[in-house]
Amino acid sequence: MLLRTILAATTAVTALLVPAAAQAAPHRATTTAGVADEPTTTTAGVADEPTTTTGTLAAAANPVVVVGGLIGISIAYEPIAARLRADGYRVSIFQLPNLGFGDIRESARALSAYVDQVRAATGAARVDLVTHSEGGLVGRWYVKFLGGADKVDRYLSLGTPQYGTYVADLINFLGLGSCAGIVACQQMTTGSSFLADLNGGDDTPGPVRWTTVRTWQDELVRPVDNASLADGATNVLVQAWCPLRVVGHLGLVLDGTTYTVVRQALADAAIRPNCFAL
């Protein structure tokens, strides 16, 4: 049964690698004060980097939990975890239960227990979440409905379909049915009941500092603006700062420019992506 599920998931994800048409979709995220989509006139393309080379600033920071996405085994997130550790952060990786195939709400409950373990082990009152793809929805559900607002300081999402993606439409077109039976895929479909619950009311509840990062070349989140949040979140479009930077959906956890945004957000620094970062 598990093998059949994995094969179905692989087929679904392969289908998604065909770029969907970027069409308009209902999305409440608007450009507001503090949104970082548009670069300012200060030192174009060069970021104000937090001083973490000695680990002084990061050592006093919250533990960072990297939350993976669909079919995202933990080793896939070692590159970004290694960057964070090199900057002095205490980092752990949360792999979604059943590789993220199941109910996102159940994954959020598992994340809640994991965060409590990290807090107990480190003595920290709060953690910072760096999430990718489906992991961003898991993190948001945790913060919004499972008490995470009291335990999370900063939330960052990389390529998360906050308002869904035209996944199911494409898969149905290919004759694979409703997301090939993958529950999480169904929940990430634009207009799903899950997203209606998640996006009802305030996008950014609690004292959490919210940042999203998206890229024009995202193969899986279409339209790409569905990876943004409303209600005061800092939304960063990589190509608004670095027009020639090519970053795909999976590349967001590997890309140097994207990492400079992560680093700045974790340090509460001004968001000025470094377009030349490796």
Short mmCIF file of C-alpha atoms in Angstrom, two decimals:
data_model
loop_
_atom_site.label_atom_id
_atom_site.label_comp_id
_atom_site.label_asym_id
_atom_site.label_seq_id
_atom_site.Cartn_x
_atom_site.Cartn_y
_atom_site.Cartn_z
CA MET A 1 0.00 0.00 0.00
CA LEU A 2 2.81 2.40 0.88
CA LEU A 3 4.61 1.55 -2.36
CA ARG A 4 1.47 2.35 -4.34
CA THR A 5 1.12 5.65 -2.52
CA ILE A 6 4.75 6.58 -3.20
CA LEU A 7 4.36 5.72 -6.89
CA ALA A 8 1.20 7.82 -7.08
CA ALA A 9 2.95 10.69 -5.37
CA THR A 10 5.92 10.45 -7.71
CA THR A 11 3.61 10.53 -10.71
CA ALA A 12 1.80 13.53 -9.30
CA VAL A 13 4.97 15.48 -8.59
CA THR A 14 6.37 14.64 -12.02
CA ALA A 15 3.22 16.06 -13.55
CA LEU A 16 3.66 19.21 -11.53
CA LEU A 17 7.08 19.84 -13.00
CA VAL A 18 5.30 20.98 -16.17
CA PRO A 19 4.83 24.72 -15.54
CA ALA A 20 1.16 25.57 -15.16
CA ALA A 21 -0.24 28.70 -16.72
CA ALA A 22 0.17 31.62 -14.35
CA GLN A 23 -3.38 32.88 -14.19
CA ALA A 24 -5.03 35.24 -11.76
CA ALA A 25 -6.42 33.69 -8.59
CA PRO A 26 -8.32 34.96 -5.57
CA HIS A 27 -5.63 36.05 -3.16
CA ARG A 28 -5.88 38.64 -0.44
CA ALA A 29 -2.18 39.43 -0.17
CA THR A 30 -1.56 43.04 -1.12
CA THR A 31 1.46 45.27 -1.12
CA THR A 32 1.58 47.02 2.23
CA ALA A 33 4.09 48.88 4.33
CA GLY A 34 6.92 46.56 5.28
CA VAL A 35 6.48 44.25 2.29
CA ALA A 36 9.87 43.64 0.70
CA ASP A 37 8.82 42.86 -2.87
CA GLU A 38 10.19 46.13 -4.17
CA PRO A 39 13.85 47.08 -3.66
CA THR A 40 14.65 50.48 -2.24
CA THR A 41 17.31 52.82 -3.61
CA THR A 42 19.88 51.81 -0.97
CA THR A 43 22.91 49.84 -2.22
CA ALA A 44 21.14 47.83 -4.90
CA GLY A 45 21.58 44.10 -4.60
CA VAL A 46 23.82 44.16 -1.51
CA ALA A 47 22.41 43.06 1.82
CA ASP A 48 23.02 44.36 5.30
CA GLU A 49 24.20 41.06 6.73
CA PRO A 50 23.79 40.31 10.43
CA THR A 51 27.13 39.91 12.18
CA THR A 52 27.05 36.18 12.81
CA THR A 53 30.45 35.07 11.53
CA THR A 54 31.66 34.60 15.09
CA GLY A 55 28.38 33.04 16.16
CA THR A 56 27.87 35.74 18.81
CA LEU A 57 24.51 36.97 17.58
CA ALA A 58 23.23 33.56 16.50
CA ALA A 59 24.31 31.81 19.70
CA ALA A 60 21.82 33.91 21.66
CA ALA A 61 19.09 33.42 19.05
CA ASN A 62 16.17 31.02 19.09
CA PRO A 63 16.67 27.43 17.92
CA VAL A 64 15.73 27.10 14.27
CA VAL A 65 13.45 24.29 13.10
CA VAL A 66 13.62 23.64 9.35
CA VAL A 67 10.28 22.15 8.25
CA GLY A 68 10.41 20.09 5.07
CA GLY A 69 7.84 19.74 2.31
CA LEU A 70 6.08 16.98 0.39
CA ILE A 71 8.42 14.02 -0.22
CA GLY A 72 11.10 16.13 1.46
CA ILE A 73 13.38 13.72 3.27
CA SER A 74 15.44 15.39 5.96
CA ILE A 75 18.75 15.04 4.11
CA ALA A 76 17.39 17.30 1.35
CA TYR A 77 17.39 20.16 3.86
CA GLU A 78 20.91 19.62 5.13
CA PRO A 79 22.36 22.30 2.81
CA ILE A 80 20.29 25.11 4.33
CA ALA A 81 20.70 23.63 7.81
CA ALA A 82 24.47 23.59 7.29
CA ARG A 83 24.45 27.27 6.29
CA LEU A 84 22.53 28.12 9.45
CA ARG A 85 24.85 26.05 11.65
CA ALA A 86 27.86 27.76 10.07
CA ASP A 87 26.32 31.06 11.13
CA GLY A 88 26.05 29.77 14.69
CA TYR A 89 22.38 28.80 14.85
CA ARG A 90 21.11 25.73 16.67
CA VAL A 91 19.27 23.87 13.92
CA SER A 92 17.13 20.75 13.63
CA ILE A 93 15.15 19.38 10.71
CA PHE A 94 11.54 18.25 10.95
CA GLN A 95 10.62 15.74 8.26
CA LEU A 96 6.88 15.59 7.67
CA PRO A 97 5.21 12.35 8.84
CA ASN A 98 4.67 9.90 5.97
CA LEU A 99 6.70 12.28 3.78
CA GLY A 100 3.82 14.75 3.89
CA PHE A 101 1.31 12.59 1.98
CA GLY A 102 -1.30 12.72 4.73
CA ASP A 103 -3.52 15.32 6.37
CA ILE A 104 -1.62 18.57 6.89
CA ARG A 105 -3.45 19.08 10.18
CA GLU A 106 -1.98 15.82 11.51
CA SER A 107 1.48 16.91 10.39
CA ALA A 108 0.94 20.15 12.31
CA ARG A 109 0.16 18.18 15.47
CA ALA A 110 3.39 16.25 15.02
CA LEU A 111 5.26 19.53 14.53
CA SER A 112 3.74 20.84 17.76
CA ALA A 113 5.15 17.87 19.69
CA TYR A 114 8.52 18.26 17.96
CA VAL A 115 8.78 21.95 18.83
CA ASP A 116 8.07 21.12 22.46
CA GLN A 117 10.93 18.60 22.35
CA VAL A 118 13.30 21.20 20.89
CA ARG A 119 12.28 23.76 23.51
CA ALA A 120 12.79 21.25 26.31
CA ALA A 121 16.19 20.18 24.99
CA THR A 122 17.49 23.71 24.46
CA GLY A 123 15.73 25.56 27.28
CA ALA A 124 14.40 28.09 24.76
CA ALA A 125 10.99 29.65 25.21
CA ARG A 126 10.47 30.09 21.47
CA VAL A 127 11.77 28.73 18.19
CA ASP A 128 12.04 30.14 14.68
CA LEU A 129 10.52 28.18 11.80
CA VAL A 130 12.13 28.05 8.35
CA THR A 131 9.66 26.15 6.19
CA HIS A 132 9.59 24.92 2.60
CA SER A 133 6.60 24.23 0.38
CA GLU A 134 3.95 22.18 2.22
CA GLY A 135 5.93 22.68 5.42
CA GLY A 136 4.84 26.31 5.43
CA LEU A 137 1.19 25.27 5.63
CA VAL A 138 2.04 22.83 8.42
CA GLY A 139 3.75 25.64 10.30
CA ARG A 140 0.90 28.08 9.79
CA TRP A 141 -1.71 25.59 11.01
CA TYR A 142 0.41 24.96 14.08
CA VAL A 143 0.73 28.67 14.83
CA LYS A 144 -2.89 29.53 14.12
CA PHE A 145 -4.76 26.61 15.69
CA LEU A 146 -2.43 24.59 17.93
CA GLY A 147 -0.90 27.15 20.24
CA GLY A 148 2.19 27.81 18.16
CA ALA A 149 1.74 31.59 18.41
CA ASP A 150 3.08 31.36 21.96
CA LYS A 151 6.08 29.23 20.96
CA VAL A 152 7.18 30.62 17.58
CA ASP A 153 9.02 33.92 17.24
CA ARG A 154 9.73 34.08 13.51
CA TYR A 155 8.07 32.22 10.64
CA LEU A 156 9.66 32.05 7.18
CA SER A 157 8.18 30.20 4.24
CA LEU A 158 10.00 29.35 1.01
CA GLY A 159 7.73 28.58 -1.94
CA THR A 160 4.67 27.68 0.14
CA PRO A 161 1.28 27.61 -1.65
CA GLN A 162 -0.33 29.75 1.04
CA TYR A 163 -3.40 30.25 -1.13
CA GLY A 164 -3.12 27.00 -3.04
CA THR A 165 -1.86 26.02 -6.46
CA TYR A 166 -3.42 24.72 -9.66
CA VAL A 167 -2.12 21.25 -8.88
CA ALA A 168 -5.35 19.26 -8.97
CA ASP A 169 -6.52 20.87 -12.21
CA LEU A 170 -3.38 19.72 -14.00
CA ILE A 171 -3.46 16.23 -12.51
CA ASN A 172 -7.15 15.84 -13.33
CA PHE A 173 -6.36 16.96 -16.88
CA LEU A 174 -3.77 14.21 -17.11
CA GLY A 175 -6.40 11.68 -16.04
CA LEU A 176 -4.93 10.92 -12.61
CA GLY A 177 -8.00 11.91 -10.61
CA SER A 178 -8.07 14.20 -7.61
CA CYS A 179 -4.36 14.58 -6.80
CA ALA A 180 -3.87 10.83 -7.33
CA GLY A 181 -5.54 10.35 -3.94
CA ILE A 182 -2.86 12.26 -1.98
CA VAL A 183 -4.65 14.06 0.86
CA ALA A 184 -2.08 16.83 1.30
CA CYS A 185 -2.18 17.59 -2.43
CA GLN A 186 -5.96 17.88 -2.27
CA GLN A 187 -5.63 20.27 0.66
CA MET A 188 -3.16 22.44 -1.30
CA THR A 189 -5.60 22.81 -4.19
CA THR A 190 -6.86 26.35 -4.70
CA GLY A 191 -10.21 26.73 -2.96
CA SER A 192 -9.91 23.62 -0.77
CA SER A 193 -11.82 23.54 2.53
CA PHE A 194 -8.47 23.22 4.33
CA LEU A 195 -7.20 26.48 2.85
CA ALA A 196 -10.53 28.17 3.50
CA ASP A 197 -10.10 27.37 7.20
CA LEU A 198 -6.42 28.33 7.27
CA ASN A 199 -6.91 31.61 5.42
CA GLY A 200 -10.07 32.67 7.21
CA GLY A 201 -9.45 35.79 9.27
CA ASP A 202 -5.94 37.07 9.97
CA ASP A 203 -3.11 35.62 7.86
CA THR A 204 -0.53 36.56 10.47
CA PRO A 205 -1.94 35.96 13.96
CA GLY A 206 -0.12 36.50 17.22
CA PRO A 207 3.19 38.27 17.88
CA VAL A 208 4.99 36.09 15.29
CA ARG A 209 7.11 37.90 12.68
CA TRP A 210 6.07 36.57 9.27
CA THR A 211 8.20 36.44 6.11
CA THR A 212 7.53 34.69 2.80
CA VAL A 213 9.89 34.15 -0.14
CA ARG A 214 8.73 33.30 -3.65
CA THR A 215 10.26 33.02 -7.12
CA TRP A 216 8.92 33.53 -10.63
CA GLN A 217 10.42 30.20 -11.71
CA ASP A 218 8.49 28.14 -9.16
CA GLU A 219 7.26 25.07 -11.05
CA LEU A 220 4.84 23.90 -8.35
CA VAL A 221 3.25 27.04 -6.93
CA ARG A 222 1.12 28.68 -9.60
CA PRO A 223 0.34 31.51 -9.66
CA VAL A 224 3.50 32.39 -7.76
CA ASP A 225 1.83 35.22 -5.85
CA ASN A 226 -0.16 32.56 -4.01
CA ALA A 227 3.03 32.05 -1.99
CA SER A 228 2.47 35.43 -0.29
CA LEU A 229 0.56 36.36 2.86
CA ALA A 230 -1.52 39.41 3.73
CA ASP A 231 -2.00 41.30 7.00
CA GLY A 232 1.46 42.77 7.45
CA ALA A 233 3.70 39.89 6.35
CA THR A 234 7.01 40.72 4.68
CA ASN A 235 6.70 39.18 1.22
CA VAL A 236 9.90 38.83 -0.81
CA LEU A 237 9.94 38.12 -4.54
CA VAL A 238 13.50 37.11 -5.42
CA GLN A 239 13.37 38.57 -8.94
CA ALA A 240 12.06 41.95 -7.73
CA TRP A 241 15.53 42.43 -6.31
CA CYS A 242 17.57 40.20 -8.60
CA PRO A 243 15.87 40.05 -12.04
CA LEU A 244 18.44 37.67 -13.52
CA ARG A 245 18.37 35.20 -10.63
CA VAL A 246 16.85 31.86 -11.70
CA VAL A 247 15.51 29.87 -8.74
CA GLY A 248 13.12 26.93 -8.96
CA HIS A 249 10.84 25.49 -6.29
CA LEU A 250 13.39 23.05 -4.89
CA GLY A 251 16.18 25.54 -5.50
CA LEU A 252 14.82 27.86 -2.82
CA VAL A 253 16.48 25.73 -0.13
CA LEU A 254 19.80 25.72 -2.00
CA ASP A 255 20.02 29.22 -3.45
CA GLY A 256 22.49 31.67 -1.90
CA THR A 257 20.41 34.78 -2.57
CA THR A 258 17.41 33.18 -0.90
CA TYR A 259 19.56 32.27 2.07
CA THR A 260 20.56 35.91 2.55
CA VAL A 261 16.85 36.69 2.98
CA VAL A 262 16.51 33.88 5.53
CA ARG A 263 19.53 35.14 7.42
CA GLN A 264 18.29 38.74 7.48
CA ALA A 265 14.79 37.75 8.59
CA LEU A 266 16.12 35.62 11.44
CA ALA A 267 18.22 38.56 12.62
CA ASP A 268 15.39 41.12 12.19
CA ALA A 269 17.63 42.95 9.69
CA ALA A 270 16.41 44.98 6.73
CA ILE A 271 15.57 42.69 3.80
CA ARG A 272 18.03 43.44 1.01
CA PRO A 273 18.85 40.21 -0.85
CA ASN A 274 22.42 39.76 -2.06
CA CYS A 275 22.04 38.98 -5.76
CA PHE A 276 25.56 37.57 -6.02
CA ALA A 277 25.50 35.19 -3.08
CA LEU A 278 26.48 31.61 -3.87
#
